[in-house]
Each structure stands twice: as structure tokens, then as C-alpha cells.
mmCIF file of C-alpha atoms and ligand atoms in Angstrom:
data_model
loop_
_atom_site.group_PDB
_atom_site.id
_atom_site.type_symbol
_atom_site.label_atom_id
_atom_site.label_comp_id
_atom_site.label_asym_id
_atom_site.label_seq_id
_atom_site.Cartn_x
_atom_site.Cartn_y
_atom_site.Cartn_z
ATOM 1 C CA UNK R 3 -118.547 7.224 50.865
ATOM 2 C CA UNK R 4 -116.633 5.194 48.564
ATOM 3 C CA UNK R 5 -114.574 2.076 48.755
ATOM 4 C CA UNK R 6 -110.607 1.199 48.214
ATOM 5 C CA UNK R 7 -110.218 1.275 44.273
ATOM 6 C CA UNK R 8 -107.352 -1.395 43.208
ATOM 7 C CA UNK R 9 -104.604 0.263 40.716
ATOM 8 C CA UNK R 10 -105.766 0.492 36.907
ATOM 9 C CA UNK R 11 -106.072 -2.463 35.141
ATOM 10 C CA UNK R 12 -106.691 -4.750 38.145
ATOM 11 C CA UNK R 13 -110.472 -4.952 36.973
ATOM 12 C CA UNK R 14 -109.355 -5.771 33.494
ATOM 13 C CA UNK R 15 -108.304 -8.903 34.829
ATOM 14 C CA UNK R 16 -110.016 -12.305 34.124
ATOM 15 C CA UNK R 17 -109.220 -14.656 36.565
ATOM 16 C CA UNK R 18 -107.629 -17.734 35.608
ATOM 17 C CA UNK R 19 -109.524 -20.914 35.274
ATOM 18 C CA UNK R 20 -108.213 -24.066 36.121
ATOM 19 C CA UNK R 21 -108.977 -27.170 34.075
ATOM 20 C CA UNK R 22 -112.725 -28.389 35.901
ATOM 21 C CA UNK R 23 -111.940 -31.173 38.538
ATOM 22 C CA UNK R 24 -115.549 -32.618 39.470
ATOM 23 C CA UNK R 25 -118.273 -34.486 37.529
ATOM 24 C CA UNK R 26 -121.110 -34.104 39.735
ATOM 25 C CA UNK R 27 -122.304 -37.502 40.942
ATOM 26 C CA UNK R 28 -118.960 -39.796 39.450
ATOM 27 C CA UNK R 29 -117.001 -40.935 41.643
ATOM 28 C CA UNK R 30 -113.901 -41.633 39.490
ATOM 29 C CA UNK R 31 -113.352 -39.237 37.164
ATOM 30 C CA UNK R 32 -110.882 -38.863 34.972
ATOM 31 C CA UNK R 33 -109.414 -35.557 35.333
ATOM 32 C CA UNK R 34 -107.525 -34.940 31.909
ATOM 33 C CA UNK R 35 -108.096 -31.353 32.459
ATOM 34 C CA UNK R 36 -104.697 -30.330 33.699
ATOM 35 C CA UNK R 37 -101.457 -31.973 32.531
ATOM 36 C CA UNK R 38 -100.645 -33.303 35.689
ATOM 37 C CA UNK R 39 -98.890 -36.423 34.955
ATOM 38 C CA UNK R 40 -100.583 -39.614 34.127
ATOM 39 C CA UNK R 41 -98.614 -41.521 36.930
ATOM 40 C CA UNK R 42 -98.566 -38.898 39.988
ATOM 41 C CA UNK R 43 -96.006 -38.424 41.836
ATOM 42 C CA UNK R 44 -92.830 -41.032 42.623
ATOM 43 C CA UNK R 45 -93.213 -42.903 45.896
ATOM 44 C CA UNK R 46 -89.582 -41.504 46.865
ATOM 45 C CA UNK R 47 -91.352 -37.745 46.620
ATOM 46 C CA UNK R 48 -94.487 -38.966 48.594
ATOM 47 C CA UNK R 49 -92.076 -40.614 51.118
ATOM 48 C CA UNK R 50 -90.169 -37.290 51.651
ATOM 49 C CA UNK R 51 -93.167 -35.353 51.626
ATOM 50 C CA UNK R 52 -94.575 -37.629 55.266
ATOM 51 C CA UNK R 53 -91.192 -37.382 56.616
ATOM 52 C CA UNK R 54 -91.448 -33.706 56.624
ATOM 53 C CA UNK R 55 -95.014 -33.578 59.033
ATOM 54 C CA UNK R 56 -92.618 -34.611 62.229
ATOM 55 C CA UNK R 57 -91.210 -30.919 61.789
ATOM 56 C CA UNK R 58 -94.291 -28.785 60.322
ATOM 57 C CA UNK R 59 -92.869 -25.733 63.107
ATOM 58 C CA UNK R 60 -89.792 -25.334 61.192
ATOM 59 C CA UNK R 61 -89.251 -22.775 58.727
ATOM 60 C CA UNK R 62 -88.091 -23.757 55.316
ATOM 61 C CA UNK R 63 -84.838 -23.141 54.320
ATOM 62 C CA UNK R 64 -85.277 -20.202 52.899
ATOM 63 C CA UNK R 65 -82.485 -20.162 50.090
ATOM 64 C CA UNK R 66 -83.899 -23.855 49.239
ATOM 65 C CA UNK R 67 -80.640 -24.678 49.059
ATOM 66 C CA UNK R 68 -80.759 -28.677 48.868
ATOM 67 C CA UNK R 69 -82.913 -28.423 45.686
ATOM 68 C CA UNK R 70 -80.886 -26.173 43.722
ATOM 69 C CA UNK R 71 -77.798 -28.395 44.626
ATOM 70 C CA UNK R 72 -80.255 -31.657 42.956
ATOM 71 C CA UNK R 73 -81.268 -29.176 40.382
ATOM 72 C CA UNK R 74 -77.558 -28.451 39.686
ATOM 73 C CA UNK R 75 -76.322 -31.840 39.770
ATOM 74 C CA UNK R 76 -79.714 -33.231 37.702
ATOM 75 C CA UNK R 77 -79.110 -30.169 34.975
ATOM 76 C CA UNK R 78 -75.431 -29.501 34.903
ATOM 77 C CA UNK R 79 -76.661 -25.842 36.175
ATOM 78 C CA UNK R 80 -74.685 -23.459 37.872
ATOM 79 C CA UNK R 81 -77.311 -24.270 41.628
ATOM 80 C CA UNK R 82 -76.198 -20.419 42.120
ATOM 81 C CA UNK R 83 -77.974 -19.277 39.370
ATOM 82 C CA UNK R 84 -81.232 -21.488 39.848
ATOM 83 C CA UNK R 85 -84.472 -19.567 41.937
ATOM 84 C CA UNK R 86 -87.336 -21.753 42.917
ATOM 85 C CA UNK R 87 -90.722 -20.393 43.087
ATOM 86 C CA UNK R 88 -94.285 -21.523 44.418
ATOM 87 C CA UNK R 89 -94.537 -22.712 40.949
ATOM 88 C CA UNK R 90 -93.320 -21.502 38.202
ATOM 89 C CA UNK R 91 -96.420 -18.922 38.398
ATOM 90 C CA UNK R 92 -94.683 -17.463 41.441
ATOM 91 C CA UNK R 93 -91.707 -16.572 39.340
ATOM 92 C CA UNK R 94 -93.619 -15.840 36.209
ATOM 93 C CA UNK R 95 -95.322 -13.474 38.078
ATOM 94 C CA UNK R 96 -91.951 -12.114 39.902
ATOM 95 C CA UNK R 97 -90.176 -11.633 36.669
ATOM 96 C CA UNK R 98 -92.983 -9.327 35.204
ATOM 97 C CA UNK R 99 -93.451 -7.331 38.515
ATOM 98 C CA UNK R 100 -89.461 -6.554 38.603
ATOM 99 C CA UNK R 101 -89.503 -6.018 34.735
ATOM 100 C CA UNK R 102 -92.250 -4.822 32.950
ATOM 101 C CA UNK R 103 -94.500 -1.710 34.787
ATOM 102 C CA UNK R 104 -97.411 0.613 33.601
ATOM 103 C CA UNK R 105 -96.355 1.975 29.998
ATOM 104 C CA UNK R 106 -93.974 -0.887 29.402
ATOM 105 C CA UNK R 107 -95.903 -3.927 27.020
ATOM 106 C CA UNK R 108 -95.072 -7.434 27.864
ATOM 107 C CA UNK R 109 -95.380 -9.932 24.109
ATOM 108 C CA UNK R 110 -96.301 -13.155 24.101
ATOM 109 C CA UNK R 111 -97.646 -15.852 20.912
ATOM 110 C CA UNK R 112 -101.225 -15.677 20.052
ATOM 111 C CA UNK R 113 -102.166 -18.695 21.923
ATOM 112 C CA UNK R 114 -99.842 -18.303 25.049
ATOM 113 C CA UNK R 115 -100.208 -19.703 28.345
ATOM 114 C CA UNK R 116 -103.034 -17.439 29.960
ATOM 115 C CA UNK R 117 -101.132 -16.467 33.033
ATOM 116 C CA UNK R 118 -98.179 -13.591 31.184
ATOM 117 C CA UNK R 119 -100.895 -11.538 30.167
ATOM 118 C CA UNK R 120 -102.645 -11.863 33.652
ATOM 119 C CA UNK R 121 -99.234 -11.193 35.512
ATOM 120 C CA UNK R 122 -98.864 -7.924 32.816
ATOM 121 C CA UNK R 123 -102.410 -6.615 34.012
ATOM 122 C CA UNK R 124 -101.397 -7.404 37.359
ATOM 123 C CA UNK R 125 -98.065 -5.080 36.904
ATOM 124 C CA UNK R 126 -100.236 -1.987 35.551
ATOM 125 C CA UNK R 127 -98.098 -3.377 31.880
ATOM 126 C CA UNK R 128 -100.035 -4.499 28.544
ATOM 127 C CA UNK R 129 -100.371 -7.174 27.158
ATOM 128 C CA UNK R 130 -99.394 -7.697 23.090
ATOM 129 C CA UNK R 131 -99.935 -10.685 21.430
ATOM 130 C CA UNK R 132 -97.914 -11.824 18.299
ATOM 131 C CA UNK R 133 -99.969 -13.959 15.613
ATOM 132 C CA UNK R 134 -98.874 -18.018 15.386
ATOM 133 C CA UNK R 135 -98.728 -20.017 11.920
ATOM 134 C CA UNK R 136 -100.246 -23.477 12.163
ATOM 135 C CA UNK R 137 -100.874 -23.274 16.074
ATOM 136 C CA UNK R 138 -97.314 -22.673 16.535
ATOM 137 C CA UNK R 139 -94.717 -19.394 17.565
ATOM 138 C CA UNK R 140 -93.380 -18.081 14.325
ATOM 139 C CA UNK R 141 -90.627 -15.731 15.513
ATOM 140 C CA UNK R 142 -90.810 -13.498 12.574
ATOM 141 C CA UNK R 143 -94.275 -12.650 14.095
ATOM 142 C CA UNK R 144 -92.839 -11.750 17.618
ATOM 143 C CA UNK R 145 -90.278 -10.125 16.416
ATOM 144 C CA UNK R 146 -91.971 -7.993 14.320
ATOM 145 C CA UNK R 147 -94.285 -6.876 17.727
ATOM 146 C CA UNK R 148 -91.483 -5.525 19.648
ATOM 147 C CA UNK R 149 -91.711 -1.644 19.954
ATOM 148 C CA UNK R 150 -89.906 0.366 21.843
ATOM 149 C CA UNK R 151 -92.124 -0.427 24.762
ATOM 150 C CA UNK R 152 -91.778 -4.262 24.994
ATOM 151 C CA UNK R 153 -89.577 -5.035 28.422
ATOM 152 C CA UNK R 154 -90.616 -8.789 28.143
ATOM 153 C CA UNK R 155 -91.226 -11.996 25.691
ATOM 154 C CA UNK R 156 -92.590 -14.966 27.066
ATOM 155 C CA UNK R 157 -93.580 -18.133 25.179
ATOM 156 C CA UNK R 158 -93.626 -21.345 26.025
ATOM 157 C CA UNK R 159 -91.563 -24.457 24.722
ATOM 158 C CA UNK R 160 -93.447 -26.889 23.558
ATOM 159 C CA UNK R 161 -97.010 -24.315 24.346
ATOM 160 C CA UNK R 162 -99.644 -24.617 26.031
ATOM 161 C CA UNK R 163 -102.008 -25.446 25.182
ATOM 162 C CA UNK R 164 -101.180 -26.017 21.391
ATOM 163 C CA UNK R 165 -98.406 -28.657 21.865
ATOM 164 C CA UNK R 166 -96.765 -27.615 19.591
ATOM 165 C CA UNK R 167 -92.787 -27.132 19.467
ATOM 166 C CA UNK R 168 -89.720 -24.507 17.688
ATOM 167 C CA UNK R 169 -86.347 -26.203 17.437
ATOM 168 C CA UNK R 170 -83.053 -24.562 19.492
ATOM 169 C CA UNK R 171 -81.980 -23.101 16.381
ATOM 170 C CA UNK R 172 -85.336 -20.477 16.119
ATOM 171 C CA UNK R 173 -85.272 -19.620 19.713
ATOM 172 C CA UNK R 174 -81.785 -18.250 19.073
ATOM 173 C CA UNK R 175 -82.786 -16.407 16.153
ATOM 174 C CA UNK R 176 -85.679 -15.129 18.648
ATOM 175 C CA UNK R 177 -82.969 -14.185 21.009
ATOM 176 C CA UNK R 178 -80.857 -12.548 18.636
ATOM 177 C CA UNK R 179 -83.696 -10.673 16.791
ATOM 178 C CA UNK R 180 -84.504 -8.637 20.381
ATOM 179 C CA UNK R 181 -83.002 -5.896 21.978
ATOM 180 C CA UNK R 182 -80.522 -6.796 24.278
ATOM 181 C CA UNK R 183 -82.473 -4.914 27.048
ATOM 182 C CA UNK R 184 -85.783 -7.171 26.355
ATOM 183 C CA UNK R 185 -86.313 -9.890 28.806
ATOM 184 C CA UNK R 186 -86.873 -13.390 26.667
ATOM 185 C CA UNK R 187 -88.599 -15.947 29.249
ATOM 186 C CA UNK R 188 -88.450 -19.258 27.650
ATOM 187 C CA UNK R 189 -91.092 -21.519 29.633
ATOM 188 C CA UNK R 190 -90.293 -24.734 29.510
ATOM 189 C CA UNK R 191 -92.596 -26.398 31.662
ATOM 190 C CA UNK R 192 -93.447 -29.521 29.051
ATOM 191 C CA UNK R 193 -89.586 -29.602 28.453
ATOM 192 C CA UNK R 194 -89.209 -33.065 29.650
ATOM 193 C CA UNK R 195 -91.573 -34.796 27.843
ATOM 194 C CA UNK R 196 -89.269 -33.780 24.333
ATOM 195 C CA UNK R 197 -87.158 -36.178 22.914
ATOM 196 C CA UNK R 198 -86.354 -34.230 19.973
ATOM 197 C CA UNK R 199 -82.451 -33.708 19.374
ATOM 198 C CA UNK R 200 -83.390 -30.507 17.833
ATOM 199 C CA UNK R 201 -84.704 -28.965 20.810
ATOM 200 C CA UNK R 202 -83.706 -27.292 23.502
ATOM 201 C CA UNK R 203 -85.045 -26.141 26.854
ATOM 202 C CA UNK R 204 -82.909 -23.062 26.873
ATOM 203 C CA UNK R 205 -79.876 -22.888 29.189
ATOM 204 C CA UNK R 206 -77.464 -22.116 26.619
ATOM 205 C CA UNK R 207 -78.878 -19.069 25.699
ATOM 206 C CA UNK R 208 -79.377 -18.111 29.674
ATOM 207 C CA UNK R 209 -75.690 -18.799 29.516
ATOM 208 C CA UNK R 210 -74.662 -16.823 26.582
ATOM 209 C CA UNK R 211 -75.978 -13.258 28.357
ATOM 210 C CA UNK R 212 -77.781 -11.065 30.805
ATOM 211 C CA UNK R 213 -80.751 -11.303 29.444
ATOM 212 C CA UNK R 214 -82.419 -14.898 29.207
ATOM 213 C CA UNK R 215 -84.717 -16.819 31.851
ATOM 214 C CA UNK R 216 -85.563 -20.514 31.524
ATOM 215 C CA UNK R 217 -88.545 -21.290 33.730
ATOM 216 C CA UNK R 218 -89.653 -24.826 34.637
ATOM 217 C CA UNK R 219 -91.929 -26.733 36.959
ATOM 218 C CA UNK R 220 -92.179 -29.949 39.048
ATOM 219 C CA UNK R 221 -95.965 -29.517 38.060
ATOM 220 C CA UNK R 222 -95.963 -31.854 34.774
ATOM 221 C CA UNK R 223 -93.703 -34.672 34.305
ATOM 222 C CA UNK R 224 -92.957 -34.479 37.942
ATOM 223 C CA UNK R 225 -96.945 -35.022 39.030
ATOM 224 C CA UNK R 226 -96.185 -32.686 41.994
ATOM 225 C CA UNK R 227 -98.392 -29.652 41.165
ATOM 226 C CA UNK R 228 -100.353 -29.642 44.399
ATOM 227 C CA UNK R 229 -96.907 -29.149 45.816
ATOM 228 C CA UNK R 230 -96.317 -25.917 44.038
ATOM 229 C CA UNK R 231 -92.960 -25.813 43.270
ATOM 230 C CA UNK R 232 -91.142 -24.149 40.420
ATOM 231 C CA UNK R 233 -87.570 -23.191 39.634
ATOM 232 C CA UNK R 234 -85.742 -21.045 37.086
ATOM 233 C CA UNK R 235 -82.513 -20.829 35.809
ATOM 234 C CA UNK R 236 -81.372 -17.040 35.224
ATOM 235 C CA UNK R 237 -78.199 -14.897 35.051
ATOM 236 C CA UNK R 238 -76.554 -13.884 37.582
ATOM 237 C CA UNK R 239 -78.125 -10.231 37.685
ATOM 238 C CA UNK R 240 -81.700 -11.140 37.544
ATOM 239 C CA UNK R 241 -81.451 -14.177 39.890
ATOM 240 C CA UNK R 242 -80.173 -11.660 42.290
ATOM 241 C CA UNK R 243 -83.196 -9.271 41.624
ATOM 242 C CA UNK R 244 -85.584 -12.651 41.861
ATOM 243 C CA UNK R 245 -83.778 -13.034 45.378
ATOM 244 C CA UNK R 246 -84.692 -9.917 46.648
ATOM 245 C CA UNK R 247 -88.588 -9.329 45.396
ATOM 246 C CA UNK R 248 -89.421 -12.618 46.219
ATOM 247 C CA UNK R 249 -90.971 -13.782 49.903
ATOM 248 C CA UNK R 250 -88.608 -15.095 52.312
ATOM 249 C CA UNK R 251 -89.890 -18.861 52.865
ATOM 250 C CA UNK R 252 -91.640 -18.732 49.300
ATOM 251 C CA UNK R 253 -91.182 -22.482 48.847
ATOM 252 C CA UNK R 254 -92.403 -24.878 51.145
ATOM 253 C CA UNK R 255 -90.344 -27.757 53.456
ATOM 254 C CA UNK R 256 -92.495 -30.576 52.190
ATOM 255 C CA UNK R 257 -92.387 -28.835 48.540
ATOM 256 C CA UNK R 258 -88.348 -28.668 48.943
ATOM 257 C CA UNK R 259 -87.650 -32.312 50.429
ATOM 258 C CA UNK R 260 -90.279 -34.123 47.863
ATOM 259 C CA UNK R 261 -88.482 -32.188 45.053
ATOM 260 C CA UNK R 262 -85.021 -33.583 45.986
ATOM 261 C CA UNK R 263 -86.557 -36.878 46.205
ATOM 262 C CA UNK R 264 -88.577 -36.974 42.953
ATOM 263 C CA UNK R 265 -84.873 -35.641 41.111
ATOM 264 C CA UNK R 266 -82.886 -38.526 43.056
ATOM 265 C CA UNK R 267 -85.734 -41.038 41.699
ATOM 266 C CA UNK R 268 -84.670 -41.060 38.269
ATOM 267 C CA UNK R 269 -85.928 -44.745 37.489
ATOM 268 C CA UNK R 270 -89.468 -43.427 38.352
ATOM 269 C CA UNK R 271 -88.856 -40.450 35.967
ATOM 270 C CA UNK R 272 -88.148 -42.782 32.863
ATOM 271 C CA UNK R 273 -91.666 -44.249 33.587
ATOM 272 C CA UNK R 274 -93.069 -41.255 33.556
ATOM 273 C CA UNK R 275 -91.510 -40.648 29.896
ATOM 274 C CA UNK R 276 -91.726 -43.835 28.551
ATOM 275 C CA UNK R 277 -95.640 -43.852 29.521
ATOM 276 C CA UNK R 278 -96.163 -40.692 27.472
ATOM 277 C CA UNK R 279 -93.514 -41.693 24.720
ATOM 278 C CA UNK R 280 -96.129 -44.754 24.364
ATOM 279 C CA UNK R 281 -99.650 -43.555 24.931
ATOM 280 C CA UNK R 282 -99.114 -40.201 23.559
ATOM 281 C CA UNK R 283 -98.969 -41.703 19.567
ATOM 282 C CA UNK R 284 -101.635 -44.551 20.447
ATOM 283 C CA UNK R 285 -104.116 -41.925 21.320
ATOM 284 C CA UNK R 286 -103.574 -39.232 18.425
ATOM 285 C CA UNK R 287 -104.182 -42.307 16.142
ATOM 286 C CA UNK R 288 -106.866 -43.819 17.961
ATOM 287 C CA UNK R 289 -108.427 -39.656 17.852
ATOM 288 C CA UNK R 290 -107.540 -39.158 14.086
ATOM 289 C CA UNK R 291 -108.630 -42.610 13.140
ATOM 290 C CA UNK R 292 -112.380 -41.288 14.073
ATOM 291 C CA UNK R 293 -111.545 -38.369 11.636
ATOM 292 C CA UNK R 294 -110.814 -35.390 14.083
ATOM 293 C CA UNK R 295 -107.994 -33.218 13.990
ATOM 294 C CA UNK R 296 -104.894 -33.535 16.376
ATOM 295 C CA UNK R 297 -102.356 -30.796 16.045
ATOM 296 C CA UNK R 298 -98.963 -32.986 16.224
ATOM 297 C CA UNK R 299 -97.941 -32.639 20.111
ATOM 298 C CA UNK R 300 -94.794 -32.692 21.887
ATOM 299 C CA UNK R 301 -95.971 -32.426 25.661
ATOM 300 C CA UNK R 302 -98.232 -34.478 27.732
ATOM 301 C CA UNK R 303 -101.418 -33.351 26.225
ATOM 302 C CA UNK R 304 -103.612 -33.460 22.932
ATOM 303 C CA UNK R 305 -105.072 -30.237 20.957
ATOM 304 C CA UNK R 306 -107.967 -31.917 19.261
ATOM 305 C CA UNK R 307 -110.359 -29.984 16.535
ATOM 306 C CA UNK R 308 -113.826 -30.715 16.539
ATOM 307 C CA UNK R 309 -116.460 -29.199 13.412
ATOM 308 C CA UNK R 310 -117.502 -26.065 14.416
ATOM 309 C CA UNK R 311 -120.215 -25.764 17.561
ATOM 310 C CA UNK R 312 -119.664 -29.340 18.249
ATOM 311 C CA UNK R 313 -117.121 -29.070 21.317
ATOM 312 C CA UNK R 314 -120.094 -29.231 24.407
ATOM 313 C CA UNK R 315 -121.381 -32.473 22.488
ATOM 314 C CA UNK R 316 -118.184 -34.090 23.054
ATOM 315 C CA UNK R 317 -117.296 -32.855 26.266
ATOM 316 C CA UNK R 318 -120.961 -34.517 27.036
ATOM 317 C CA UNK R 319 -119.992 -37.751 25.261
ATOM 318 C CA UNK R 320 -116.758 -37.787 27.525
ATOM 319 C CA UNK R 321 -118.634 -37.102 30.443
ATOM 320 C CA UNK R 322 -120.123 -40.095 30.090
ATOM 321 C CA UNK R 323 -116.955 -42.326 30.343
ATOM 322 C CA UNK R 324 -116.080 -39.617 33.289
ATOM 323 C CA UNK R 325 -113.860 -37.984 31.265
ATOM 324 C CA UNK R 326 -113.001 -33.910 31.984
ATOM 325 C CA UNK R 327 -111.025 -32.120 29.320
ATOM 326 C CA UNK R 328 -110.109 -28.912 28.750
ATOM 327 C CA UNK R 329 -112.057 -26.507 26.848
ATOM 328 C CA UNK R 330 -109.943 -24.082 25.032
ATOM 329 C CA UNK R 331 -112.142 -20.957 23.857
ATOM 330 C CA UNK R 332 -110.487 -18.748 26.724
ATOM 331 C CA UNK R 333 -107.583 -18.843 24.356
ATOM 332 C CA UNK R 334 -109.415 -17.875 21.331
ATOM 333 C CA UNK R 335 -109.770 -22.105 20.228
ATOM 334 C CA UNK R 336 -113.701 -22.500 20.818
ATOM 335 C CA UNK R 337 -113.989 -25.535 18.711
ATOM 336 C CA UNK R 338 -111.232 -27.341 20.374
ATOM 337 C CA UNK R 339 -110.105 -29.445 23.748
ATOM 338 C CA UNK R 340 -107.085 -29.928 25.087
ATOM 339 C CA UNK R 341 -106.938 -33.699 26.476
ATOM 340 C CA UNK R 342 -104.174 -34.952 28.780
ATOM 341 C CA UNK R 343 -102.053 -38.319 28.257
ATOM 342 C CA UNK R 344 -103.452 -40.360 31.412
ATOM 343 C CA UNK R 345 -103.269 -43.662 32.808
ATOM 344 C CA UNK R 346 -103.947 -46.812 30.093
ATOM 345 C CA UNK R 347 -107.346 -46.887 31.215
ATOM 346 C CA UNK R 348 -108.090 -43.723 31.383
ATOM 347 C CA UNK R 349 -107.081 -42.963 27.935
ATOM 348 C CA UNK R 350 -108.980 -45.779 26.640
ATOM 349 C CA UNK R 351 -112.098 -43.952 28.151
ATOM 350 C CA UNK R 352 -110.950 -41.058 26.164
ATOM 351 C CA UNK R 353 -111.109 -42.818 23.252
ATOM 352 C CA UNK R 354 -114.630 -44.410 23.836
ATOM 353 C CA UNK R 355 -116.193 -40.859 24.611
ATOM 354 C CA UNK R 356 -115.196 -39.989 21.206
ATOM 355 C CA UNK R 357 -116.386 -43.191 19.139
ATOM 356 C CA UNK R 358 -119.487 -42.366 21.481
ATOM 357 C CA UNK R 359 -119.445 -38.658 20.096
ATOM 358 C CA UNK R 360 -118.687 -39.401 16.703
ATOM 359 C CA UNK R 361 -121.131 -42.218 16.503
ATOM 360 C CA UNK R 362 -123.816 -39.801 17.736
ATOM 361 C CA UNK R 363 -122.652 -37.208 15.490
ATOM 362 C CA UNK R 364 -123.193 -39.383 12.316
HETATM 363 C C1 PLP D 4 -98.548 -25.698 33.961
HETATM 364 C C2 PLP D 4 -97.787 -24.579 33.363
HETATM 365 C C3 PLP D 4 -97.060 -23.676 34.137
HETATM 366 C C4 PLP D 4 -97.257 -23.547 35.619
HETATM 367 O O1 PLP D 4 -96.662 -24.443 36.349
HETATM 368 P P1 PLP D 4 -96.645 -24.334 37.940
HETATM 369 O O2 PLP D 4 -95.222 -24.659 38.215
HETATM 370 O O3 PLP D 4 -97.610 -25.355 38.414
HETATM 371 O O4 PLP D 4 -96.999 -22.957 38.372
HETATM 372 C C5 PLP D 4 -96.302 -22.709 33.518
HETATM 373 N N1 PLP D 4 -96.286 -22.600 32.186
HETATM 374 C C6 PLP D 4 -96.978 -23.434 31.405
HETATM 375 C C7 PLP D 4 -96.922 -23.249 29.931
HETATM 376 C C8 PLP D 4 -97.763 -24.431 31.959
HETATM 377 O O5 PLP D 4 -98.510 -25.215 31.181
#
């Protein structure tokens, strides 16, 4: 007797873990495990959300065709050439299954968000990673990965969970360094939190061909990532492929109506940015001023180095304000956390954990 076998490589997988949510015994943590947005989501989305419960029996629309329209307007995108997703994960995942299969490799930067080489295992396709320089993509390095196998290149823009940022100009050169063939998926969930004039979250070079995807997500600066809700902005071609693998009804009512509201509520939005624009700088001085490490960031989040071993004596020491972080060794950065911008308060409890820490540690 024997049981159902999934397909090869299933069982390679690791499961992804989520940044930890609970502090056993605290009642108000601090959960700066995620990136979700120090202010939640707007009122307008929350609004839109309730309004939706006095219809819970109807189907979505299933072409969410509202939200591209706000996505459209919001953007200046082409709404025909926009797919939302359960998250950007859903189409993440949907690119790789329709792209990359068993034999094909799927390249990504050495500290790349953990789901493309989940979603390659997934698709029977194998993962390659490309060495960074300083914590960040060096394109020379991905470039130099591609074989004839590589169907896909995903990175993300600024990473995760680095922080770090490449101007417009070296995602071109990435672009133009690759087969025409390969599928380049710039990620660009932390996209709005860059105020850089150098940077770019991608649609140009969607624009230019048939062979660039810019994902994004109303996860981060939105606050809306219990929501689920994603979108991507593709050619022609490969939005209609997106169109066909993906489920029917893949995005939610509630997910669809709060995501036209939270694009409409563009005053709460600025908050949002001018919060991180503000706390982001006071805490990576407040962190380096107790002589750690912060790799310069460009999200919504801190990398911060501790000496080596040290990492489970500060995650205690943060504890202790009610802090969660995340730990980082998954991604092959064991004496590291990542640390989200939060509220005022909260971040000021970030702070004290580490003066706690370092005092401690003297
Ligand atoms: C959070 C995150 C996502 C996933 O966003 P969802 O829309 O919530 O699925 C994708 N890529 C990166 C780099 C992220 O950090």
C-alpha cells in the first residue's frame, strides 16, 4: 500500500514563514515583523470594505474591472494591461507556473524575497541565485547566471528584506543584458515608499516590449495585506496568459471596493509617506547611535547587524518592550533583523529594546 506522492520537488519545499505575530502573555505587541504599514489602512478603505457585507452572496466582478480603471487613472497605466491577484503572491506564483517548468531555472539576487524560489519548486523549475555586493542586486552578477535554461528573473525594487535600492538606469541595463525570451519580473512592492528621482518602479520598460512584468501590492504602503490584493502591470501577451491561468473570482468584492477606496484617498496616502519619510531616518540614527549597523533603507523597514550570535539576545531585549521583529537567517542573514517603521510609539519601544540590549551587552 502506498500513498499519493506529490510531483518532484514538492518535498524540497520549505514553507514560508511569516514574520511571528504573538508574544505569549502581552497584550499589545508591537508587531514590526511584517511591513505592514505603520498607520493601517485609510478609513475610506475600511468604509468600503463594511459596505460590501450587505452583498457577501454576490460574486466579484471577476475582471475587477473598477480597480484597474483607479489603478489606470492613479498610474497613468494602460487599466487593460493591469491583472490583480490575491496578492501579489497570487501572480508571482501565476507568472512562474505559465513560464518557467521542470528543466527551465528561474534567477533571482542572493537575498531575494523567499517566495520565487518557493513558486520555482512549486513549478517542478530550479531555483539559481545570483551573488549581491553590499546587500544589494549587482546586475553584472545576474547577468552573468543566465544560461540557456533561465525562463525567469525576479528581484525586487527596493528588496526585501535588505532595503536596499538600484536606480532606473541599472534595471535597464538588466533588461537589456537578457535574452529577449527571459521573463524580467521587477517587484516593486516597497515602490511607494521611494522618493528617489533616480528610481523607477518599472513601467517604462513593461512598455518598451513583450517581455517585462511590474508586480505590486496594496500589502505595504497601502496597510491592506489581510485583504490580499495585488496587481501587475504586463504586456499585452502575458496579461492575456495571466487572464486565462488565473481563477475566475481570484480577487475578492471587499478586496476590490477597499482598493478603489484606499487609491481615491490620496490625502491618507501622503500620511502614510510622510510618516515613513520622518520616522524612517529618526530610527536608523537612534539604531546606529547605539553602534549597530543599519544597511541604508529605502522601504518601510530596517536591516540591522548585530555582532555575531547576538541576534536571540536582542530579539529578547525587544520582547521586553513587546517588540516582534524579523529574524533574517532563512535568507542566509543569521546575525541580523529586519525591523519595520511603526507607529511613534512603537518605534520608540524599538529603540528602548536596543539601549536595553546594548546596555546588557556591555
Ligand atoms: C510583501 C511582499 C510581497 C507580497 O505582497 P502580497 O501582495 O501581500 O502578496 C511581494 N514581494 C515582496 C518583495 C514583498 O516584500
Amino acid at each position: 500500500m502506498t500513498a499519493p506522492i506529490p510531483r518532484p520537488g514538492i518535498l524540497d519545499i520549505k514553507a514560508y514563514q511569516g514574520g511571528r505575530s504573538k508574544l505569549d502573555g502581552v497584550a499589545h505587541v508591537a508587531k514590526l515583523s511584517s511591513n505592514e504599514g505603520a498607520l493601517g489602512a485609510s478609513p475610506r478603505a475600511r468604509a468600503a470594505y463594511q459596505a460590501v457585507a450587505a452583498e457577501l452572496h454576490r460574486y466579484p466582478d471577476g475582471g475587477s474591472e473598477a480597480l484597474r480603471a483607479a489603478l489606470g487613472r492613479r498610474f497613468g497605466l494602460d487599466p487593460a494591461r493591469i491583472v490583480c491577484g490575491a496578492g501579489s503572491d497570487e501572480l508571482i506564483g501565476l507568472l512562474t507556473h505559465s513560464y518557467a517548468g521542470p528543466g527551465d531555472e528561474v534567477l533571482y539576487p542572493e537575498y531575494g524575497f523567499a517566495m520565487y524560489p518557493i513558486y520555482a519548486r512549486v513549478n517542478g523549475a530550479t531555483p539559481v541565485k545570483a551573488p549581491e555586493t553590499d546587500l544589494t542586486v549587482n546586475v553584472d552578477a545576474l547577468l552573468a547566471a543566465v544560461t540557456d535554461k533561465t525562463r525567469i528573473v525576479f528581484f525586487a525594487n527596493p528588496a526585501n528584506p535588505t532595503g536596499t535600492m538600484i536606480p532606473a538606469s541599472e534595471v535597464k541595463r538588466l533588461r537589456d543584458g537578457l535574452r529577449p525570451d527571459i521573463l524580467l519580473v521587477i517587484d516593486s512592492a516597497y515602490s511607494e515608499f521611494v522618493t528617489r528621482n533616480d528610481y523607477s518602479p518599472g513601467a517604462e520598460l513593461v512598455d518598451a516590449g513583450e517581455n517585462t512584468v511590474m508586480c505590486r501590492t496594496f500589502s505595504k504602503i497601502f496597510g491592506m495585506g489581510a485583504l490580499r490584493l495585488g496587481w501587475c502591470y504586463a504586456p499585452a501577451s502575458i496579461a492575456d496568459v495571466l487572464n486565462r491561468v488565473r481563477a475566475p473570482f481570484n480577487v475578492s468584492a471587499a478586496a476590490q471596493a477597499a482598493g478603489v477606496a484606499a487609491l481615491e484617498d490620496t490625502a491618507f496616502f501622503d500620511l502614510c509617506l510622510a510618516h515613513n519619510q520622518m520616522w524612517r531616518p529618526w530610527l536608523t540614527e537612534r539604531i546606529e547611535a547605539l553602534g549597530l549597523e543599519v544597511t541604508p533603507s529605502f522601504a518601510n523597514f530596517l536591516l540591522v547587524h548585530f555582532p555575531k550570535g547576538d541576534v536571540p539576545k536582542a530579539e529578547a531585549a525587544l520582547a521586553e518592550q513587546a517588540v516582534l521583529v524579523r529574524a533574517v537567517a532563512g535568507y542566509g542573514l543569521p546575525d541580523a533583523l529586519r525591523i519595520s517603521v511603526g507607529t511613534e510609539e512603537e518605534n520608540r519601544r524599538v529603540v528602548a529594546g536596543l539601549t536595553a540590549y546594548k546596555e546588557g551587552a556591555a
